[in-house]
Short mmCIF file of C-alpha atoms and ligand atoms in Angstrom, two decimals:
data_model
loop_
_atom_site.label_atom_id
_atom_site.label_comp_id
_atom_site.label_asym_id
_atom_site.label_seq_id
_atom_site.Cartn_x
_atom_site.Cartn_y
_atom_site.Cartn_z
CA UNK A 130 5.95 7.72 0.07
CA UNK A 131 6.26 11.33 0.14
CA UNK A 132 8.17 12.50 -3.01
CA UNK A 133 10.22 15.26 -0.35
CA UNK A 134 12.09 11.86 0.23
CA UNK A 135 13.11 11.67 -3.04
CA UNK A 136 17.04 13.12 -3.56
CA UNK A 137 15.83 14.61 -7.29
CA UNK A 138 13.53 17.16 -8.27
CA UNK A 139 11.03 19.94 -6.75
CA UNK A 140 7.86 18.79 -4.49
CA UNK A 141 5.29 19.52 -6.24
CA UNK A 142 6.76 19.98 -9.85
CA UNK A 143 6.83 17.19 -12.79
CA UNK A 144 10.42 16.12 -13.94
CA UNK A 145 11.94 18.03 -16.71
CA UNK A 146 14.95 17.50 -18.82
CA UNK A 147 17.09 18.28 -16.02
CA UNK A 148 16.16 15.99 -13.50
CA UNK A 149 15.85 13.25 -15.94
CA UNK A 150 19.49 13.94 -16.76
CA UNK A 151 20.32 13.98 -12.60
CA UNK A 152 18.93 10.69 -12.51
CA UNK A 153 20.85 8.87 -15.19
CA UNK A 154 23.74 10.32 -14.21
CA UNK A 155 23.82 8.67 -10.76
CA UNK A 156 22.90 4.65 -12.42
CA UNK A 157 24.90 2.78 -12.89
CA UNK A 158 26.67 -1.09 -14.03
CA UNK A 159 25.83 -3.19 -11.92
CA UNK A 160 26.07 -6.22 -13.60
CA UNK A 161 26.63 -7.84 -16.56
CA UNK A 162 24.20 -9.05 -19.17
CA UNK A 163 26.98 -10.88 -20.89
CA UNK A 164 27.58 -12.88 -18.82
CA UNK A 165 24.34 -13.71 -17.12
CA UNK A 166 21.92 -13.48 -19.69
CA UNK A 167 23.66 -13.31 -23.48
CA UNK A 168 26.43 -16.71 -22.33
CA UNK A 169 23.05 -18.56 -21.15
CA UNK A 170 20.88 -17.89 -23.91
CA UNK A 171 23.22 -18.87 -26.64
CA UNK A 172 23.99 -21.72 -24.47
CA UNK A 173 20.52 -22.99 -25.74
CA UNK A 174 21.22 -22.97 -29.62
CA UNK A 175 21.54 -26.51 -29.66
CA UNK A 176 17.46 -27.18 -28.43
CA UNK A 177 16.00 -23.93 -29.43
CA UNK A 178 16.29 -21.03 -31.96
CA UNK A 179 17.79 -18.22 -30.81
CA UNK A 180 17.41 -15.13 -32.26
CA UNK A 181 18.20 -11.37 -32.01
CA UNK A 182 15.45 -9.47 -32.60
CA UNK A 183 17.04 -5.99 -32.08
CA UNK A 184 19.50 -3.87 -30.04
CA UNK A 185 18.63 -1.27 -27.57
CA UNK A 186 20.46 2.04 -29.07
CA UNK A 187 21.93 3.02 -25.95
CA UNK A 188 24.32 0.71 -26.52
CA UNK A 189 23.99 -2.16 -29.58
CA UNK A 190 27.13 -3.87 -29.25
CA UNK A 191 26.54 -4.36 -25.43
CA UNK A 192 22.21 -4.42 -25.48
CA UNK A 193 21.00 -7.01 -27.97
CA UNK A 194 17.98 -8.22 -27.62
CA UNK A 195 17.54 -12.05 -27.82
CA UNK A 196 14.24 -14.40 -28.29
CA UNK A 197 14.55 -18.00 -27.94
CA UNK A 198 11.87 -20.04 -29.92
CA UNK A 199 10.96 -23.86 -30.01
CA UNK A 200 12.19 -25.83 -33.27
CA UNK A 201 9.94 -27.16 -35.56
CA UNK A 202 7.34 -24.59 -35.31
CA UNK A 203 4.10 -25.85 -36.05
CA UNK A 204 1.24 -23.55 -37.18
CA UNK A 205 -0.82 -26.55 -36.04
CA UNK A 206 -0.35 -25.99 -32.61
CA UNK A 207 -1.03 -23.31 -30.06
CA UNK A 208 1.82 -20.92 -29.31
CA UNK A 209 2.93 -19.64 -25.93
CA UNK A 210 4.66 -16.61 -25.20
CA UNK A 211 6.94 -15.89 -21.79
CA UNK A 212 8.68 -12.81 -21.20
CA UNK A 213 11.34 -11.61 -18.55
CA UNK A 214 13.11 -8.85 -17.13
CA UNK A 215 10.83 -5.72 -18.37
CA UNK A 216 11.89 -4.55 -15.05
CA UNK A 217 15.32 -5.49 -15.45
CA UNK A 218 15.99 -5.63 -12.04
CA UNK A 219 14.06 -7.81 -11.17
CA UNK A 220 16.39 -11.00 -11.59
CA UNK A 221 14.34 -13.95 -10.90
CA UNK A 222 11.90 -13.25 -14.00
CA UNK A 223 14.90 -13.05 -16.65
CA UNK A 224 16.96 -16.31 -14.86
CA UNK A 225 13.41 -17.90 -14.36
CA UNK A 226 12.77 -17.35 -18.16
CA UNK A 227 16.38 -18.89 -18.86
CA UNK A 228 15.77 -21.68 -16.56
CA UNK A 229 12.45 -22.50 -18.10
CA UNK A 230 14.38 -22.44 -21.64
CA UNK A 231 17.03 -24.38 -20.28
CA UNK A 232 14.85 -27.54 -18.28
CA UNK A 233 11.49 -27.48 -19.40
CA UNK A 234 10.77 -25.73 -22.82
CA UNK A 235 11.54 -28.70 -24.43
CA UNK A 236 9.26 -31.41 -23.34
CA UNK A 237 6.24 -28.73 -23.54
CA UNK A 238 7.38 -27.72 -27.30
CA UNK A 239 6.24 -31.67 -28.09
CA UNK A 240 2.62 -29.71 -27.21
CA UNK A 241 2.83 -25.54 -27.90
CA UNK A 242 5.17 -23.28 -29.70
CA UNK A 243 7.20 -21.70 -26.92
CA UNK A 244 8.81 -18.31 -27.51
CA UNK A 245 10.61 -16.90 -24.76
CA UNK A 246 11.92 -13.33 -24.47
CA UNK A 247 14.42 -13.96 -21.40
CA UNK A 248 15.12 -10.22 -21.00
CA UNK A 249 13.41 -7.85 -22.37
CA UNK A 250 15.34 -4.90 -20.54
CA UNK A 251 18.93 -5.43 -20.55
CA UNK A 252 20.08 -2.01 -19.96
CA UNK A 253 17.88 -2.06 -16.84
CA UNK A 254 19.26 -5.90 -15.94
CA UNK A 255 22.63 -4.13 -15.34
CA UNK A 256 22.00 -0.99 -13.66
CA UNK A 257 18.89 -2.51 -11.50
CA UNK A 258 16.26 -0.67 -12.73
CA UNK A 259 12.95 -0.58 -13.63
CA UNK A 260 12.84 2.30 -16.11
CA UNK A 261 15.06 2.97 -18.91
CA UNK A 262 17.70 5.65 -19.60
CA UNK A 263 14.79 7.80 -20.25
CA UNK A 264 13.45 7.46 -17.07
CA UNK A 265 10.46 5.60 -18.74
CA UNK A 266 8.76 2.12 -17.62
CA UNK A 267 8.99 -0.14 -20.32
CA UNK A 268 5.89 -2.01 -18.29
CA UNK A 269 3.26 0.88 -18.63
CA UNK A 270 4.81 1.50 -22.57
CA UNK A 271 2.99 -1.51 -24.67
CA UNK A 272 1.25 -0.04 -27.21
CA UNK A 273 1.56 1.32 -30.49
CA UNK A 274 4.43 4.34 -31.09
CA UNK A 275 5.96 2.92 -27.59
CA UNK A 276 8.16 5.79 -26.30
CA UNK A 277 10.14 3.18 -24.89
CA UNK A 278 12.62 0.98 -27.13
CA UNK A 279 12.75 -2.65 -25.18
CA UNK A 280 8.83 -2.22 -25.76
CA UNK A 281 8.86 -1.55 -29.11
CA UNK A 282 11.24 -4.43 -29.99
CA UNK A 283 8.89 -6.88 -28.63
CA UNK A 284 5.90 -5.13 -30.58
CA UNK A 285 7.69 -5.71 -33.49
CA UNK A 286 9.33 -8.98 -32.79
CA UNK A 287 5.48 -10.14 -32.37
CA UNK A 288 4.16 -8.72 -35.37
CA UNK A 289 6.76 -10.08 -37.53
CA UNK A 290 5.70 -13.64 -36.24
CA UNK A 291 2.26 -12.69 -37.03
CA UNK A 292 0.77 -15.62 -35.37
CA UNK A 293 -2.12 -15.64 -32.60
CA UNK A 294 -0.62 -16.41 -29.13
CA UNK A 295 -2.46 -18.82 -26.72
CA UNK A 296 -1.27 -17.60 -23.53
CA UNK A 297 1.11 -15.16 -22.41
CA UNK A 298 2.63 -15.75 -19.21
CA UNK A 299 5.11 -11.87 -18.28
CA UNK A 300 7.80 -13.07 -15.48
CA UNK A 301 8.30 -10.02 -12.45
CA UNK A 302 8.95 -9.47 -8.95
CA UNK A 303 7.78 -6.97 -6.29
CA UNK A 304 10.73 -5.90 -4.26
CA UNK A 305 11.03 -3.61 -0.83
CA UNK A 306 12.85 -0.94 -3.12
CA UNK A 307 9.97 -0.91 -4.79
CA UNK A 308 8.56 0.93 -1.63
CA UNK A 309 12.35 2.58 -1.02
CA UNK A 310 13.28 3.73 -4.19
CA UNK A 311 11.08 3.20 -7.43
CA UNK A 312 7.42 4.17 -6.09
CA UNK A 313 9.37 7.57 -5.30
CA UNK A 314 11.11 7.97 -7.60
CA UNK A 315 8.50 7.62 -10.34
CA UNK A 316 5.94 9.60 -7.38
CA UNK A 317 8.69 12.87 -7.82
CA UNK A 318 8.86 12.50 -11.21
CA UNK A 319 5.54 12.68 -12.22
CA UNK A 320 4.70 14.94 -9.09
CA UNK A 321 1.54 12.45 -7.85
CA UNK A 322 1.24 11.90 -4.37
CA UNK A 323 0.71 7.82 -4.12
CA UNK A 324 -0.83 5.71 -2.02
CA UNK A 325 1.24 4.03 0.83
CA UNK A 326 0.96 -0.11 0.94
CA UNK A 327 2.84 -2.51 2.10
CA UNK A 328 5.09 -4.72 -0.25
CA UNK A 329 3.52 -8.21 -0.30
CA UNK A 330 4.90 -11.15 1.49
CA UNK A 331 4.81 -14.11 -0.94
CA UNK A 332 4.36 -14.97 -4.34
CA UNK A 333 0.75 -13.93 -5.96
CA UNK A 334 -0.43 -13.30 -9.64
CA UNK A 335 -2.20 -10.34 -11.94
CA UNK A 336 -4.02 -11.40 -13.91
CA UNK A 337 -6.08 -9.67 -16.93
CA UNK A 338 -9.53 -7.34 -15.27
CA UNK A 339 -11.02 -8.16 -18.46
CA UNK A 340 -10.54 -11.85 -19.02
CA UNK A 341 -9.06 -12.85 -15.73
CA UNK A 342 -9.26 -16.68 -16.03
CA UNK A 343 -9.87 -17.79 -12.79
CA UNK A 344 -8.79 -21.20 -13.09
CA UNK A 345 -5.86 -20.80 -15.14
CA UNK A 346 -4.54 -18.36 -11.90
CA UNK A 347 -5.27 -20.84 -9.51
CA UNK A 348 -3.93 -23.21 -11.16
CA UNK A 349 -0.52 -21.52 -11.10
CA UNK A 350 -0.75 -20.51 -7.59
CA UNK A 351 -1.07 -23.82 -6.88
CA UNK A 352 1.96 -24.91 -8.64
CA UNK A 353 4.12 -22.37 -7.02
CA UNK A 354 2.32 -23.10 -3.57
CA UNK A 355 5.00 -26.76 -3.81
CA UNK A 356 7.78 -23.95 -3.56
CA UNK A 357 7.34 -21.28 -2.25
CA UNK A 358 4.70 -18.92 0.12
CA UNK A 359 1.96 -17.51 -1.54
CA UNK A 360 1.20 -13.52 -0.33
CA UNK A 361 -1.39 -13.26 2.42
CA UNK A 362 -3.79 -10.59 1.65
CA UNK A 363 -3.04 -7.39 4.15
CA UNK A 364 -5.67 -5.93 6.20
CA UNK A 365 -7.66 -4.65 3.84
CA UNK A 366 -8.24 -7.30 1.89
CA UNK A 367 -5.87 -6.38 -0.78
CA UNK A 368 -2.69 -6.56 -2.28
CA UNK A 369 -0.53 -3.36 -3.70
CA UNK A 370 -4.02 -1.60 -2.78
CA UNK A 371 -5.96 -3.86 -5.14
CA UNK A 372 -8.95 -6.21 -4.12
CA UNK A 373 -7.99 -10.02 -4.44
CA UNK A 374 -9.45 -11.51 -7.46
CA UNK A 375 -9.00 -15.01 -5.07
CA UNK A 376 -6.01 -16.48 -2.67
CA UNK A 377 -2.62 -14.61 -4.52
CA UNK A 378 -4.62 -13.00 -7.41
CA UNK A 379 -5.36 -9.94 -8.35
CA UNK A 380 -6.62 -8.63 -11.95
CA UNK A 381 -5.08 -5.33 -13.57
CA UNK A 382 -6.05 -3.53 -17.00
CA UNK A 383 -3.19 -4.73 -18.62
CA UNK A 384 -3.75 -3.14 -22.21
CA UNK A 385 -5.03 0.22 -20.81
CA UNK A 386 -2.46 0.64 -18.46
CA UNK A 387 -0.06 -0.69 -21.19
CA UNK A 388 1.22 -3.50 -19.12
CA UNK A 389 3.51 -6.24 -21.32
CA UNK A 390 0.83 -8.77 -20.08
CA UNK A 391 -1.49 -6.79 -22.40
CA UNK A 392 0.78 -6.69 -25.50
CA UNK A 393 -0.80 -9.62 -27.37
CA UNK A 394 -4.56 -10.64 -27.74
CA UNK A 395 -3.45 -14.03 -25.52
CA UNK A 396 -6.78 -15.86 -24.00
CA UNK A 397 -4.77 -16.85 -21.05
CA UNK A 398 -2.76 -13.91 -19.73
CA UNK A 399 -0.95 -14.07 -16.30
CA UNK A 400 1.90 -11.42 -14.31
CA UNK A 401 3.98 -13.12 -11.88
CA UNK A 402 5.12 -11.30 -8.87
CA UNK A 403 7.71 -13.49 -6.66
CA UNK A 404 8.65 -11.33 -3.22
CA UNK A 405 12.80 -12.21 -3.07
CA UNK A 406 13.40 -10.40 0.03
CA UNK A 407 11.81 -12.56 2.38
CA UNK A 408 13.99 -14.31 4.65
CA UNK A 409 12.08 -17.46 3.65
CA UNK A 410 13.00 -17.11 0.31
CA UNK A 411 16.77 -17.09 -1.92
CA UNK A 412 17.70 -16.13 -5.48
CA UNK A 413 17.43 -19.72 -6.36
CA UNK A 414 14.22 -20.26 -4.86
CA UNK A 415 12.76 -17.12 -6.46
CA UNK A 416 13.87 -18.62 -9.75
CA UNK A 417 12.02 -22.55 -9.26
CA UNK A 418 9.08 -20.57 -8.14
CA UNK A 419 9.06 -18.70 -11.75
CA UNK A 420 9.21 -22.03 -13.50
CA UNK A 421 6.67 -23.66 -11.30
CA UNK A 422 4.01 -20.64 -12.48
CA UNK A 423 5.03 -21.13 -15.83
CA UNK A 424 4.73 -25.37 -15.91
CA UNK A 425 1.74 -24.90 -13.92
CA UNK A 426 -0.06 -22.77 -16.48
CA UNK A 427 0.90 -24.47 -19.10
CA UNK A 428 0.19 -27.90 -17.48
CA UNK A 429 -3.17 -26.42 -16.91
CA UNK A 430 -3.44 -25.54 -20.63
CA UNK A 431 -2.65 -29.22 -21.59
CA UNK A 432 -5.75 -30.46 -19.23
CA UNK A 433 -8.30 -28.42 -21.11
ZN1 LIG B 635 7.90 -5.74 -12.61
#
């Protein structure tokens, strides 16, 4: 984790324009968001609304942003809110959100407005990244005046609906490059030294410090436990150096640390982390276990 491993920048010394400029120059496209994200989503116009809620400027032709909401909206019932790909590389959240849309949106909008935001980072989806061009984190950027765009849109796109969300269920994954590339990149460019962990082995959950909702978590884990391993705590205790809240949970500050999962004023508020690298585990297996923490929330939800 020391940032001297880190091909950009001075030990010791924060990024500057220049380095930020080093970095985007060597991303690139990866892959396309046409075709695996904009074809699927406006695949669903027949069941859902779909809408465009803005356009990153980078690049508005090829960047807009799409939200995919339940018919019939009903101020009568409660609304739910999932969001994908804020780290745009990580691919199961944005196909789990689609998949969700596609299979299972539909029999829960007889209960809740649904309003998915399948990828909330495009420009990231195609160059595998977790900041944006600006070498900012979209996921640390939730609040008001976000410095980051794909933030922003979502702010907006939820204060134009204006209505009170139930729960809020943000769709992520915790890769090994997260150890091999993003932790130092982001230790170099803010010049912090950071503490060394190991990337978990399984699926597990942050929740909310504040209103962590115990059962609503296990619940989920639960759900996800039919498909897929659920992260062992390491030796500490802990996972990403954070005490478990229980088995696969741990709790975050979402709004102070300006996490998505803190962007609304939800009641139930849940982060899923799926691990795709294990050898136990494939891209389509990454993607049921996203769907079974979503339909495991919200069957929770339903049982109240
Ligand atoms: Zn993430």
């Amino acid at each position: 984790m020391d940032q001297q491993v880190y091909a950009i920048g001075v030990k010791g010394q924060k990024w500057g324009d220049a380095e930020k400029a080093q970095w985007i120059n060597v991303q690139s496209i990866k892959r396309s968001y046409q075709d695996e994200v904009l074809v699927k989503v406006q695949a669903l116009k027949d069941l859902f609304d779909v809408e465009q809620y803005g356009a990153l400027s980078y690049d508005v032709e090829r960047y807009p942003l799409l939200a995919v909401k339940s018919k019939n909206w009903d101020a009568n019932k409660a609304t739910i809110l999932v969001t994908g790909g804020v780290h745009g590389y990580e691919t199961s959240g944005v196909q789990g959100a689609i998949r969700f849309a596609e299979t299972k949106a539909a029999d829960y909008a007889k209960h809740f407005n649904i309003l998915v935001a399948p990828c909330i980072s495009p420009w990231g989806y195609e160059t595998i990244n977790r900041w944006n061009p600006k070498a900012i984190d979209p996921n640390r950027s939730f609040y008001a005046d976000s410095p980051a765009e794909e933030s922003a849109a979502l702010i907006k796109l939820l204060a134009d609906l204006d209505v009170e969300i139930f729960a809020h269920i943000d769709l992520h994954e915790t890769t090994d490059t997260d150890n091999s590339e993003f932790r130092p990149a982001l230790s170099a460019r803010d010049a912090v030294e950071h503490t060394n962990w190991n990337i978990p082995d399984g699926f597990y959950l942050v929740g909310d410090t504040i209103h962590p909702q115990d059962e609503f978590q296990t619940a989920i884990i639960k759900s996800v436990e039919q498909v897929t391993h659920i992260a062992p705590a390491d030796d500490d205790g802990k996972l990403i150096g954070v005490d478990l809240a229980q088995f696969g949970v741990i709790n975050y500050a979402t709004k102070a640390l300006g996490l998505c999962a803190g962007v609304t004023d939800a009641k139930y508020v849940t982060t899923t982390e799926v691990y795709p690298d294990s050898p136990l585990s494939d891209d389509e297996n990454c993607i049921v276990a996203q769907v079974a923490a979503i339909t495991g929330g919200l069957d929770y939800l339903l049982s109240l």
